[in-house]
CSV table of C-alpha atoms and ligand atoms in Angstrom, one decimal:
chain,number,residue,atom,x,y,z
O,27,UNK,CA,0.0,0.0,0.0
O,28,UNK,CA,1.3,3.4,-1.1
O,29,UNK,CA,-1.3,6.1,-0.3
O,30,UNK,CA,-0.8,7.5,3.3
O,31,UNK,CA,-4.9,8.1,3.7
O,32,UNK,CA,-4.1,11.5,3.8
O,33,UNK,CA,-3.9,14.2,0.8
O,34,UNK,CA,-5.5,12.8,-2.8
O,35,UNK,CA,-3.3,15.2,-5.0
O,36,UNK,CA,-2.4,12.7,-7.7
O,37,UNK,CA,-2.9,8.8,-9.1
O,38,UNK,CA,0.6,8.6,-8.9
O,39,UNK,CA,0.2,7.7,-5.0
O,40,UNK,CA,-2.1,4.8,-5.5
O,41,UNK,CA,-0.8,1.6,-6.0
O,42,UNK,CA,-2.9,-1.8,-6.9
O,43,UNK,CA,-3.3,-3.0,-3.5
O,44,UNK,CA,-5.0,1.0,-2.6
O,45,UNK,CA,-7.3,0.5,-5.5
O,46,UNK,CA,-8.5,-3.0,-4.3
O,47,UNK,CA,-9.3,-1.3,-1.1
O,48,UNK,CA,-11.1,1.4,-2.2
O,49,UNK,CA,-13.4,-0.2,-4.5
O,50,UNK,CA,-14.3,-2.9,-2.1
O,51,UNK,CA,-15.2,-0.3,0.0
O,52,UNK,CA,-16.7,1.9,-2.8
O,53,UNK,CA,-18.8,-1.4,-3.1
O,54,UNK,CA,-19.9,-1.9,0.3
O,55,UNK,CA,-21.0,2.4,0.0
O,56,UNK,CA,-23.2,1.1,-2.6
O,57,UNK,CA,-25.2,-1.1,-0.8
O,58,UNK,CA,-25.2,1.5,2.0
O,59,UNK,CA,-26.9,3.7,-0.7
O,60,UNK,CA,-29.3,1.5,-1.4
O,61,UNK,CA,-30.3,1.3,2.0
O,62,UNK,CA,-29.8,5.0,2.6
O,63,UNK,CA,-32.7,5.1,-0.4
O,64,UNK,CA,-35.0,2.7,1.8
O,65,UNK,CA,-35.0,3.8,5.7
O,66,UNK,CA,-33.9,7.2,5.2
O,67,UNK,CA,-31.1,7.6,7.5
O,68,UNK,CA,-27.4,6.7,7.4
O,69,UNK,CA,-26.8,2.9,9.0
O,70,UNK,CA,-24.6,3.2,11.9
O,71,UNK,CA,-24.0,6.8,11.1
O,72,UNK,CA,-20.8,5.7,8.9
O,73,UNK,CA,-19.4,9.2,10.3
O,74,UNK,CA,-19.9,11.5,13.2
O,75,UNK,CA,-21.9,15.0,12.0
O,76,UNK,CA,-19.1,16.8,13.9
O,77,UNK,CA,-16.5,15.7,10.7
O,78,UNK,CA,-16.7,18.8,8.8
O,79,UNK,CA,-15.8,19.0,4.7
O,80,UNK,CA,-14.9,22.4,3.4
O,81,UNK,CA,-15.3,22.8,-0.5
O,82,UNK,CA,-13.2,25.4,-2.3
O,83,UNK,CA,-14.0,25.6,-5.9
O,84,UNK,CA,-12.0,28.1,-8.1
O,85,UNK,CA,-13.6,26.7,-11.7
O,86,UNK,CA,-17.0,25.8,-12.6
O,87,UNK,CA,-18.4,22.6,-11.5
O,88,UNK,CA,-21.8,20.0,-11.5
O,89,UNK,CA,-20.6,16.6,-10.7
O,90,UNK,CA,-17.4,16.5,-8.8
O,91,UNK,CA,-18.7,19.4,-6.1
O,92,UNK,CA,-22.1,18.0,-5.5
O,93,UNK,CA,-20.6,14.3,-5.6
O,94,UNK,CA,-18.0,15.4,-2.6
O,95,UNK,CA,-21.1,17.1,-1.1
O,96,UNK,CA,-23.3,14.4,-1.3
O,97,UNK,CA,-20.7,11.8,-0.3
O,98,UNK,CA,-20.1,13.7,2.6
O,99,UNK,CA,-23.7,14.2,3.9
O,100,UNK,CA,-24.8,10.5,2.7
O,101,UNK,CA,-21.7,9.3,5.3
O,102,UNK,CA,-23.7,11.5,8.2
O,103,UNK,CA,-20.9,14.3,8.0
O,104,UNK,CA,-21.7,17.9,7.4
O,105,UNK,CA,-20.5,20.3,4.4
O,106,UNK,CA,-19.6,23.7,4.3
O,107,UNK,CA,-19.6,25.1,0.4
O,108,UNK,CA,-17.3,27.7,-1.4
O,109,UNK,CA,-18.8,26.7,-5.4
O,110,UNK,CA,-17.7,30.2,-6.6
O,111,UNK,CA,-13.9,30.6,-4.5
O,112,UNK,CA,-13.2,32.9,-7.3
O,113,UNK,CA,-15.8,35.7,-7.1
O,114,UNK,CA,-17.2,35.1,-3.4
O,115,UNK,CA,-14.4,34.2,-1.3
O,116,UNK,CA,-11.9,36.5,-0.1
O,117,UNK,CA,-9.7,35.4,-3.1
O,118,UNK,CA,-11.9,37.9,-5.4
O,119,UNK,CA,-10.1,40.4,-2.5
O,120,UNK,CA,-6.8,39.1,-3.6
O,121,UNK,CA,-6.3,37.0,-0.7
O,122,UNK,CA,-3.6,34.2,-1.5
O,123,UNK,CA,-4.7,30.5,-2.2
O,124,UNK,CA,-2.2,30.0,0.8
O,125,UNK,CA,-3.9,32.0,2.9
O,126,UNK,CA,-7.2,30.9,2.2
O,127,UNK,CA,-6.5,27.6,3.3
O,128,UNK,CA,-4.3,28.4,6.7
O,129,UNK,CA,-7.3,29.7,7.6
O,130,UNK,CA,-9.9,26.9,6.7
O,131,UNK,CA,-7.2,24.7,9.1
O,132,UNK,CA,-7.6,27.5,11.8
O,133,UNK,CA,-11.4,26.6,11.7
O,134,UNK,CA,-11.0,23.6,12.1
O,135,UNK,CA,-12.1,22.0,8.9
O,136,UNK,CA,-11.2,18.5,8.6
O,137,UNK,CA,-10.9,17.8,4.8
O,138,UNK,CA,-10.6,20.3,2.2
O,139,UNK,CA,-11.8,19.9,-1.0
O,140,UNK,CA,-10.1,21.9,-3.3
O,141,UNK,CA,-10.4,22.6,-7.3
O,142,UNK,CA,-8.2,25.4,-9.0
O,143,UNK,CA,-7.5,26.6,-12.5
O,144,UNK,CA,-3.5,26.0,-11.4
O,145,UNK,CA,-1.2,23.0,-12.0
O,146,UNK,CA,0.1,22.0,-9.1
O,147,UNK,CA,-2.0,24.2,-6.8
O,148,UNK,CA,-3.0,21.1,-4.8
O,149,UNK,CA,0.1,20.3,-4.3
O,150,UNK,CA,1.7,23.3,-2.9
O,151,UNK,CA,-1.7,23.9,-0.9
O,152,UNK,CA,-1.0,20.7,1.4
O,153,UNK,CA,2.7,22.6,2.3
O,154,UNK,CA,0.2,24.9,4.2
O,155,UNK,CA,-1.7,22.7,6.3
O,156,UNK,CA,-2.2,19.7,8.0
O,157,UNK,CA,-5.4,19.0,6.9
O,158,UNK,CA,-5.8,16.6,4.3
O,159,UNK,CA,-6.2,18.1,0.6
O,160,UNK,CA,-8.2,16.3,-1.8
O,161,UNK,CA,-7.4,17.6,-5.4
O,162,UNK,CA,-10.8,18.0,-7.4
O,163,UNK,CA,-8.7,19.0,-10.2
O,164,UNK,CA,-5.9,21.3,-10.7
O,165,UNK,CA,-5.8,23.5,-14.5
O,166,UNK,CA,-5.0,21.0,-16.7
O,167,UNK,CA,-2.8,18.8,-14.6
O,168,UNK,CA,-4.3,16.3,-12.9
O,169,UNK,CA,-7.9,15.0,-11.7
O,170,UNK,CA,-7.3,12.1,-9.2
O,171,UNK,CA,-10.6,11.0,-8.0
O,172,UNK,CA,-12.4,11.1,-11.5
O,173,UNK,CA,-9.7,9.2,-12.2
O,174,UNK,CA,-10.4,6.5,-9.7
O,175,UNK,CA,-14.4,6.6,-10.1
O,176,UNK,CA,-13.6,6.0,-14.0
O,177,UNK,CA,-11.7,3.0,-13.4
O,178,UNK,CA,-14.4,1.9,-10.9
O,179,UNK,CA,-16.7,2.3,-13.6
O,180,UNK,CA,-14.6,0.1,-16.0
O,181,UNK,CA,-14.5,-2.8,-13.4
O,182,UNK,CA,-18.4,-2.6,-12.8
O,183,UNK,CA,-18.8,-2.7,-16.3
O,184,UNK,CA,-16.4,-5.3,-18.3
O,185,UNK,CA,-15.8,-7.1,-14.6
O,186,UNK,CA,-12.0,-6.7,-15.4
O,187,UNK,CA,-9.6,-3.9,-16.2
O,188,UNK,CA,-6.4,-6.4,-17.4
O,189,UNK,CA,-6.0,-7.0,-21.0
O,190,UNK,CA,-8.4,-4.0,-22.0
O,191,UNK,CA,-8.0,-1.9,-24.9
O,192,UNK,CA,-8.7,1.5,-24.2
O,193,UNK,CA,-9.6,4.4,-26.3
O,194,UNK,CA,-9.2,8.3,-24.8
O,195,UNK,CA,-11.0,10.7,-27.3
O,196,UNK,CA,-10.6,14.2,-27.6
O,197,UNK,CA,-8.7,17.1,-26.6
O,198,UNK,CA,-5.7,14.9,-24.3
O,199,UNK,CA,-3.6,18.2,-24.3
O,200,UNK,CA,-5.7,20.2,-22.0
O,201,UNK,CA,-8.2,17.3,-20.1
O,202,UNK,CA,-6.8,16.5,-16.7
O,203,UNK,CA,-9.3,13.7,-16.4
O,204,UNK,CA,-7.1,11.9,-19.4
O,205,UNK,CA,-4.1,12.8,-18.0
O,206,UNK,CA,-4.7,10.7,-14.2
O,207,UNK,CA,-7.0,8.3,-16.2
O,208,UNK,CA,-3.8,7.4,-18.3
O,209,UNK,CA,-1.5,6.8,-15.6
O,210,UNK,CA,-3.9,5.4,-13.1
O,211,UNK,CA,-4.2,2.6,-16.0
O,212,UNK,CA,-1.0,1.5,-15.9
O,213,UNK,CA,-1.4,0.0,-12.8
O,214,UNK,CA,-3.0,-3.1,-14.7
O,215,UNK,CA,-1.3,-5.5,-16.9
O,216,UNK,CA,-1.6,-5.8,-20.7
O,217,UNK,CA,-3.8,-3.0,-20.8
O,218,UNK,CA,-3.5,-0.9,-24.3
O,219,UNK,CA,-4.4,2.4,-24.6
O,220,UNK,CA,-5.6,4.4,-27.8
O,221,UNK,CA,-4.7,8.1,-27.6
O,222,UNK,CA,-7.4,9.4,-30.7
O,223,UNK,CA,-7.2,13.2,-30.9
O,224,UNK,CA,-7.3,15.9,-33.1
O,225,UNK,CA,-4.0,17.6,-34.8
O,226,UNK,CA,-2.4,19.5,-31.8
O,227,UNK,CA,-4.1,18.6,-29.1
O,228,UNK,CA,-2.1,15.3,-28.0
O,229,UNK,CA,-1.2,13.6,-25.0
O,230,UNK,CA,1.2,16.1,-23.1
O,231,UNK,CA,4.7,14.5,-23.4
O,232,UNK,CA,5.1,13.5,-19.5
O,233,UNK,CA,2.2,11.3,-19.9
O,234,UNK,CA,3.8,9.5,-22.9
O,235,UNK,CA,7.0,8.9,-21.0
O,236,UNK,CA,5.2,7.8,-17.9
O,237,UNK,CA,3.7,5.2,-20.3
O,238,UNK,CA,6.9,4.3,-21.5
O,239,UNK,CA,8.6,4.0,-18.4
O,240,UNK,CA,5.8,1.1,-17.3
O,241,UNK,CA,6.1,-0.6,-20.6
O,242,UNK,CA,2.8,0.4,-20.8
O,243,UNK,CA,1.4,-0.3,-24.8
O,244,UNK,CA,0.1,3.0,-26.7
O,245,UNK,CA,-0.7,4.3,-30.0
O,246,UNK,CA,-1.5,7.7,-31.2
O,247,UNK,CA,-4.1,8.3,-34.0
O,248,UNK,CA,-6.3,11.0,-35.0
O,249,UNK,CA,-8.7,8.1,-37.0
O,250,UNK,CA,-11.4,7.5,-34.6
O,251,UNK,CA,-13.3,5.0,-37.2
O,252,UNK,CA,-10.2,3.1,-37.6
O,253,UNK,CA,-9.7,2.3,-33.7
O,254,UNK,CA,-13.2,1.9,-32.7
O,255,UNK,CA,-14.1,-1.9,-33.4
O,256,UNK,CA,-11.3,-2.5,-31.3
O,257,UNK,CA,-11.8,-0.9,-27.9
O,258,UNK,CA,-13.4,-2.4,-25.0
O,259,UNK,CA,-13.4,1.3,-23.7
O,260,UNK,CA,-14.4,4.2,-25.5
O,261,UNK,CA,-13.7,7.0,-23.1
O,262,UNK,CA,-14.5,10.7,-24.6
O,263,UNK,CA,-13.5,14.5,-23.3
O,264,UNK,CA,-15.0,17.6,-24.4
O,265,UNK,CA,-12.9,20.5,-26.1
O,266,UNK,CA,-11.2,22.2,-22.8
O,267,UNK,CA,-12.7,25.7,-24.8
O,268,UNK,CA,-11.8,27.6,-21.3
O,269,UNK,CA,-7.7,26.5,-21.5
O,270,UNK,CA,-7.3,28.0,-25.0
O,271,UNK,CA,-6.4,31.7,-25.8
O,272,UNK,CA,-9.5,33.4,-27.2
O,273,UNK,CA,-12.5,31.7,-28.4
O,274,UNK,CA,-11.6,31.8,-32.3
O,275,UNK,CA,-8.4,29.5,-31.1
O,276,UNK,CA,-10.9,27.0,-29.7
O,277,UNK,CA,-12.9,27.3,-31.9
O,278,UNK,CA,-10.3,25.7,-35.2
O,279,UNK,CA,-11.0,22.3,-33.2
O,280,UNK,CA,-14.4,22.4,-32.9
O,281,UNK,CA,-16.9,19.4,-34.5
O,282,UNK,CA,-13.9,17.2,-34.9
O,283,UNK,CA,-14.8,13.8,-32.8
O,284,UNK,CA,-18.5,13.1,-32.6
O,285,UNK,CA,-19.9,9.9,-31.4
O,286,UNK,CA,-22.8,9.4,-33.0
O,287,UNK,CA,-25.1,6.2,-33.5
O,288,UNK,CA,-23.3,4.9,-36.9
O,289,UNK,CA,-19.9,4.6,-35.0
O,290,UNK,CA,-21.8,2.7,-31.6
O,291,UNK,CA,-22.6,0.0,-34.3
O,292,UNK,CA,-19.2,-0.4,-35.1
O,293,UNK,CA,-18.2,-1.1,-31.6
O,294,UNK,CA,-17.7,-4.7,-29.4
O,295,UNK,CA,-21.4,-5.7,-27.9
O,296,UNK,CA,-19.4,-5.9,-24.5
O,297,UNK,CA,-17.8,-2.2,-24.9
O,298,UNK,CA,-18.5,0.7,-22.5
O,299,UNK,CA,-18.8,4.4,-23.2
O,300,UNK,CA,-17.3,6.4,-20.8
O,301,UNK,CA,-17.2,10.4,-20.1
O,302,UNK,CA,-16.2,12.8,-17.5
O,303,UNK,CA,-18.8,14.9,-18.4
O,304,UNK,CA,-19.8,17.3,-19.0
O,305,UNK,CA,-20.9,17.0,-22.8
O,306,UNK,CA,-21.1,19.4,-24.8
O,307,UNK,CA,-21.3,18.0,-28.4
O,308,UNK,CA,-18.9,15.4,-28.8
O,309,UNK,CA,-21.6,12.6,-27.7
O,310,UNK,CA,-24.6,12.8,-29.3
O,311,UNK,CA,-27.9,12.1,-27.0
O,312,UNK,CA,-29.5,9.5,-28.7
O,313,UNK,CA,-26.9,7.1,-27.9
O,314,UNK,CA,-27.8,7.4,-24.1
O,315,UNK,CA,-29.9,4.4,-24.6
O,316,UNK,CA,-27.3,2.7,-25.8
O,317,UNK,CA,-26.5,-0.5,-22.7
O,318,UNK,CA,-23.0,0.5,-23.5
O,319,UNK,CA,-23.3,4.4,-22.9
O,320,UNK,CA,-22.1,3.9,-18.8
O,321,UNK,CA,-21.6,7.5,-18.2
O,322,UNK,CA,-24.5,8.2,-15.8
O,323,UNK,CA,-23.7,5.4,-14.3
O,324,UNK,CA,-20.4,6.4,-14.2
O,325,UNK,CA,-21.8,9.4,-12.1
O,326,UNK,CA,-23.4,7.4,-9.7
O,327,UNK,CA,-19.9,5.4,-9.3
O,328,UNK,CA,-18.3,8.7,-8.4
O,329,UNK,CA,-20.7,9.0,-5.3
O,330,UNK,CA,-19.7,5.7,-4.3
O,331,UNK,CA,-16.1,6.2,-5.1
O,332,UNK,CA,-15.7,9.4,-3.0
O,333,UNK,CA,-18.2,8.5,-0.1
O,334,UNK,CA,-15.1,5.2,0.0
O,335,UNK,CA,-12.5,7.9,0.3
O,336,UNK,CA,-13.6,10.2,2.2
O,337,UNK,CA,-14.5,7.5,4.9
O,338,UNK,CA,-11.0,6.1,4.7
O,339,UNK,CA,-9.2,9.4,5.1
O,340,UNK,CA,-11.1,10.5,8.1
O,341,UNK,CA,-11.2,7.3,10.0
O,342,UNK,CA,-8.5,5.4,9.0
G,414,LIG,C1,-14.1,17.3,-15.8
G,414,LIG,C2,-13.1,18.4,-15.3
G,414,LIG,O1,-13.5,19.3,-14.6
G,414,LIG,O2,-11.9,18.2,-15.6
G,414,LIG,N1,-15.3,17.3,-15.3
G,414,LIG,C3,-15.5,16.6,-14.1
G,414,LIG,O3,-15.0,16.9,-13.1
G,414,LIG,N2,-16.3,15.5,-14.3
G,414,LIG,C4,-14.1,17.2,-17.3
G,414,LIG,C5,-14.4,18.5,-18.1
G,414,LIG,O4,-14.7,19.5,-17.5
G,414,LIG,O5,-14.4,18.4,-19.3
């Protein structure tokens, strides 16, 4: 076991033997849910209402805030909420990031969710406290616990993860969740992965070598018909339009990889469709039907997924 149970700032701390743990217990949060669903009140109060969670969100966000949230209050702990850091926390008065969070510790938070438009802001924010930091994605860097919840979702769906082929669509340059998604996969053995994405907009170079320092097996492509039949996971990203220069910059990519009903046919009758989310245009709706398209499952995964961790960094 390599994670410490304290910080989540990167994949890079898991190992295989953390990722068995936290998807049995991810598992077991599932069932809890279920229950949750019938009598209406958390079993054996998993966690003591006095455990408080402190979001800090310096970007837009649906899913990964209300999951945390959610996770949190589904576990019997209680939530205190900064969704818009950047305009109505003290940061819009210039305060550091640094600051901020010395003084989240001073009141006594006890995990800190935090999501910033910075690489490596995670990171230097746990050199300022004590209390653990879980990284809900940092600029285009890294995105740990979609990450995890994504390969989650590819065990609950193919019931195994060695061997796989697996395809990562889209804009790789700028989409953290490819980035920790990549290297999280190279925990497994024989698994291939498919980097499909338009002319510029490639796998950063790191990523590539980390592959290549795990023997991990990878090809690069910008011919999404000509991978398909083979992938066991299609997994797509939206056009990061917010990392690029000006809107006319983002806009030369646009339209170029959309998954529409005529490629679904062309794929394995065992595949799965994952994405992040959230769409914009790159999937089209009327595949949701699809028993393939797992991606709101793949939400509902991330509820289990977080509820797993933050229950193993606050009692464990
Ligand atoms: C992703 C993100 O914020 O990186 N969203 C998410 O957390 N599920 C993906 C994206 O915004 O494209």
């Amino acid at each position: 076991m390599k994670w410490d149970r304290q910080h989540v700032i990167s994949v890079e701390q898991f190992d295989g033997e953390d990722l068995r743990r936290i998807f049995l217990m991810a598992k077991g949060m599932e069932a809890i849910l279920n229950v949750c669903r019938i009598v209406r009140e958390v079993p054996g109060g998993l966690l003591s209402p006095s455990y408080v969670m402190c979001t800090l969100f310096c970007e837009p966000s649906t899913r990964t805030r209300v999951s945390f949230e959610m996770a949190m209050r589904r576990l019997g702990g209680s939530v205190i909420s900064t969704s818009d850091a950047r305009a109505q926390s003290s940061i819009a008065k210039g305060e550091s990031l640094a600051d901020t969070i010395k003084t989240l510790t001073e009141l006594s938070a006890d995990v800190i969710v935090l999501r910033t438009s910075d690489s490596g802001m995670a990171e230097r924010a746990t050199e300022c406290t004590n209390v653990p930091i879980i990284n809900a994605g940092d600029g285009t860097n890294e995105h740990p616990t979609q990450a995890l919840l994504d390969v989650y979702t590819i065990q609950q769906e193919l019931d195994r993860i060695d061997g796989i082929t697996v395809g990562l669509l889209g804009d790789l340059k700028n989409g953290r969740t490819v980035h920790s998604l990549t290297k999280l996969l190279a925990l497994f053995n024989d698994v291939k992965v498919i980097l499909i994405s338009p002319d510029g907009l490639g796998m950063p170079s790191e990523v590539l070598e980390y592959l290549d320092q795990r023997h991990v097996s990878y090809s690069v492509t910008d011919d999404l018909r000509g991978s398909v039949e083979d992938l066991d996971v299609l997994y797509v990203t939206r056009l990061q339009r917010e990392r690029f220069g000006s809107p006319e910059e983002a806009q030369r990519h646009e339209g170029t990889s959309a998954v529409d009903t005529g490629l679904v046919r062309m794929m394995k009758h065992n595949s799965c469709i994952l994405h992040p989310l959230p769409r914009v245009n790159e999937l089209t709706p009327n595949i949701d039907l699809d028993p393939r398209a797992a991606y709101f499952r793949q939400v509902r995964n991330g509820l289990c997924v977080r509820m797993a961790l933050l229950k193993m960094i606050l009692t464990e």
